[in-house]
Amino acid sequence: MKRTNRILSILLGAAIIFGVSSCKKDDPTIDQKEGIPVADGYYMAKVDEDPAATSALVSEQVDGPGISGMDREGFVQGYMYLTAGNYNLVKVSDKAIEQTLGGTLTKVSGADAHNTECGGEADTEYNLVSATVDGAAFAVPADGLYVVAYDTQLSEIVFDQIVTVDAIGTATPGGWGEDTPLTTTITASGLTAVAEGVTLDEDVMKFRFNCRWAIDRRLDTGKDFANDNGYSFWTNFGGQSFDNLVAGNRSDGGNLPVPEYAVYTINFAWTAEAGFTASITKTGEAEPKPEYPDVMYLVGAGTAYGWDEPGTHEDAVMHTVANSKDGLFWKILYIEAGQGFKISAAKWASPNLGFADPDSYDSEGVTVSDKDGNMDIATSGMYEVVLDLRNDETKVSIRPAVVYGIGGDGSAFNTGWASKDAATMFTVDNVAKTITSPAIAADGSIRTYASHPWVTNADDGDWWTSEFVPNSGVIEYRNNSGNDPSSIAATTGQVITYYFDDNTATLE
């Protein structure tokens, strides 16, 4: 029995030895090569220091035609915390620095066409390096969180310090035209931003940095986004949900949905490990929304609709605004001086506004005078009338009508999506009571809008909020539908004529 046990022990020991030897033989060889312990790619590296994984730049999409994203060969971008000092961009391959990039540093600021999104204020400047191999190190001026981008096609490095985080969108108090600021704290550990007691609507929103949607490095900012026209990289985040943020206009992105009209705490954060995260937490019920009339009308002898009861003439209706700006109405029409007119809800219901009823008139608009208790103006012509009932006030603006075309590649008016393009400004004929486009320069779809700072903001950044198109002989207004108007094709040389009094149009 002892002999048998001894034999079994010997066999078992041999099996163990064989098994251990087999495992060692089959294990993969671990590369113990010395070098920089980061993956291949581009990194920001302080002079005389190795790059770290937290300073990596990775491939990212850029702005595409219209509102979209597109791939760009040789473009990389990253967010990272940097300490003040001199840096190069380095390319790491097989744990070694393969290439060092540097060059002349300049500031893009003020009224530069690449810095006008936020009005060109000095505090919105960013840094640009004309990159060359073995170029000089460039200075990062202060400790902070930075967005850094490198484009191999244009050989340029862009970096911008993130200072502010804002919420924006139809769910926020300022809509798409005004940022809701978050109190932002940035340390080497990360970024935290919070806004408490914010009333959000059941709608959508995004986050953006430093008042920017993107940093625009197109070769020609008057032309649409295309890879042969440089690039524009995003500095905003949206997504399908708050627990999965997506940069800019990527195809898997979108606007963040707010589920309920309520009071919220908004949180936004960044760490090198987790990247960007966000949440909204309901903290209370919102005050009941103010009630506004569904429809308002222009009436009076000074209009094409006379003194018939408001609602009698469908063409007299004022249009709503495509930005969830409830309580804001607008209309273009011909007003005859010396005759008088009013703005009223249907059937003379409240509000029924004569001269003395508004709290204020637009100081930069035409002067409105009293005509037998009604409103009046001094000079006949085509005007845009805007009524603002928000914030417990009644305000009226009357300004000469201004209409523009707008669009990108494939559009009848290719402005590179720039608003207020003089080449696409329509001509107003106060005798014929028409507003007519310049000859269309290229085949494409039509997009036109009425320009008024109370509706589209001072720079017409919200041009789409008063958009309309000619559709089968009538004017199709976008209103507050949430959707684009119909796609209407035009051919080179055609002209659009709008007749706003009866809301008709020709395209010929």
Tab-separated table of N, CA and C in Angstrom, residues 297-298 317-319 328-335 343 365-366 382-388 395-402 451-452 454-455:
chain	number	residue	atom	x	y	z
A	297	TYR	N	-53.443	89.095	-34.655
A	297	TYR	CA	-53.725	89.596	-36.002
A	297	TYR	C	-53.378	91.075	-36.105
A	298	LEU	N	-53.061	91.506	-37.335
A	298	LEU	CA	-52.965	92.923	-37.693
A	298	LEU	C	-54.285	93.331	-38.327
A	317	VAL	N	-52.797	86.995	-40.027
A	317	VAL	CA	-52.251	86.352	-38.834
A	317	VAL	C	-50.767	86.679	-38.662
A	318	MET	N	-50.360	86.852	-37.411
A	318	MET	CA	-48.948	87.004	-37.083
A	318	MET	C	-48.357	85.614	-36.855
A	319	HIS	N	-47.078	85.456	-37.158
A	319	HIS	CA	-46.446	84.144	-37.135
A	319	HIS	C	-45.763	83.896	-35.798
A	328	LEU	N	-44.145	85.503	-28.455
A	328	LEU	CA	-43.473	86.360	-29.432
A	328	LEU	C	-44.090	86.097	-30.799
A	329	PHE	N	-44.512	87.179	-31.473
A	329	PHE	CA	-45.196	87.080	-32.767
A	329	PHE	C	-44.571	88.075	-33.744
A	330	TRP	N	-44.632	87.744	-35.049
A	330	TRP	CA	-44.087	88.664	-36.049
A	330	TRP	C	-44.884	88.541	-37.344
A	331	LYS	N	-44.828	89.623	-38.134
A	331	LYS	CA	-45.445	89.596	-39.462
A	331	LYS	C	-44.857	90.701	-40.330
A	332	ILE	N	-44.627	90.371	-41.604
A	332	ILE	CA	-44.279	91.379	-42.609
A	332	ILE	C	-45.551	91.746	-43.363
A	333	LEU	N	-45.765	93.043	-43.563
A	333	LEU	CA	-46.937	93.516	-44.300
A	333	LEU	C	-46.687	94.940	-44.783
A	334	TYR	N	-47.550	95.389	-45.674
A	334	TYR	CA	-47.519	96.785	-46.119
A	334	TYR	C	-48.404	97.593	-45.183
A	335	ILE	N	-47.857	98.695	-44.656
A	335	ILE	CA	-48.627	99.593	-43.795
A	335	ILE	C	-48.720	100.946	-44.479
A	343	ILE	N	-53.173	95.777	-33.180
A	343	ILE	CA	-52.779	94.373	-33.052
A	343	ILE	C	-53.743	93.754	-32.055
A	365	GLY	N	-36.682	101.188	-33.691
A	365	GLY	CA	-37.605	101.013	-34.806
A	365	GLY	C	-38.150	102.347	-35.274
A	366	VAL	N	-39.118	102.307	-36.191
A	366	VAL	CA	-39.730	103.552	-36.650
A	366	VAL	C	-40.628	104.094	-35.542
A	382	MET	N	-43.226	98.576	-46.639
A	382	MET	CA	-43.207	97.203	-46.153
A	382	MET	C	-42.459	97.165	-44.817
A	383	TYR	N	-43.120	96.637	-43.799
A	383	TYR	CA	-42.547	96.621	-42.457
A	383	TYR	C	-42.672	95.232	-41.837
A	384	GLU	N	-41.782	94.979	-40.882
A	384	GLU	CA	-41.957	93.816	-40.018
A	384	GLU	C	-42.428	94.317	-38.659
A	385	VAL	N	-43.564	93.792	-38.221
A	385	VAL	CA	-44.124	94.134	-36.918
A	385	VAL	C	-43.874	92.963	-35.973
A	386	VAL	N	-43.307	93.252	-34.813
A	386	VAL	CA	-43.035	92.222	-33.812
A	386	VAL	C	-43.749	92.592	-32.519
A	387	LEU	N	-44.457	91.623	-31.951
A	387	LEU	CA	-45.156	91.789	-30.680
A	387	LEU	C	-44.537	90.839	-29.661
A	388	ASP	N	-44.087	91.383	-28.540
A	388	ASP	CA	-43.462	90.592	-27.477
A	388	ASP	C	-44.294	90.729	-26.207
A	395	LYS	N	-44.566	94.708	-25.562
A	395	LYS	CA	-43.647	95.542	-26.334
A	395	LYS	C	-43.920	95.353	-27.821
A	396	VAL	N	-43.780	96.444	-28.566
A	396	VAL	CA	-44.033	96.423	-30.011
A	396	VAL	C	-42.840	97.030	-30.736
A	397	SER	N	-42.434	96.373	-31.804
A	397	SER	CA	-41.374	96.891	-32.670
A	397	SER	C	-41.878	96.923	-34.102
A	398	ILE	N	-41.620	98.037	-34.785
A	398	ILE	CA	-41.937	98.154	-36.211
A	398	ILE	C	-40.678	98.645	-36.916
A	399	ARG	N	-40.157	97.824	-37.809
A	399	ARG	CA	-38.942	98.167	-38.555
A	399	ARG	C	-39.149	97.856	-40.035
A	400	PRO	N	-38.443	98.575	-40.912
A	400	PRO	CA	-38.518	98.233	-42.336
A	400	PRO	C	-38.175	96.762	-42.543
A	401	ALA	N	-38.932	96.096	-43.405
A	401	ALA	CA	-38.750	94.662	-43.624
A	401	ALA	C	-37.399	94.379	-44.272
A	402	VAL	N	-36.728	93.338	-43.770
A	402	VAL	CA	-35.448	92.886	-44.317
A	402	VAL	C	-35.509	91.368	-44.459
A	451	SER	N	-35.237	89.198	-41.119
A	451	SER	CA	-34.224	89.626	-40.154
A	451	SER	C	-34.799	90.676	-39.210
A	452	HIS	N	-34.831	90.346	-37.932
A	452	HIS	CA	-35.265	91.299	-36.904
A	452	HIS	C	-34.616	90.893	-35.586
A	454	TRP	N	-35.261	91.231	-32.480
A	454	TRP	CA	-36.095	90.687	-31.421
A	454	TRP	C	-36.409	89.214	-31.658
A	455	VAL	N	-36.299	88.778	-32.894
A	455	VAL	CA	-36.647	87.400	-33.250
A	455	VAL	C	-35.399	86.574	-33.540
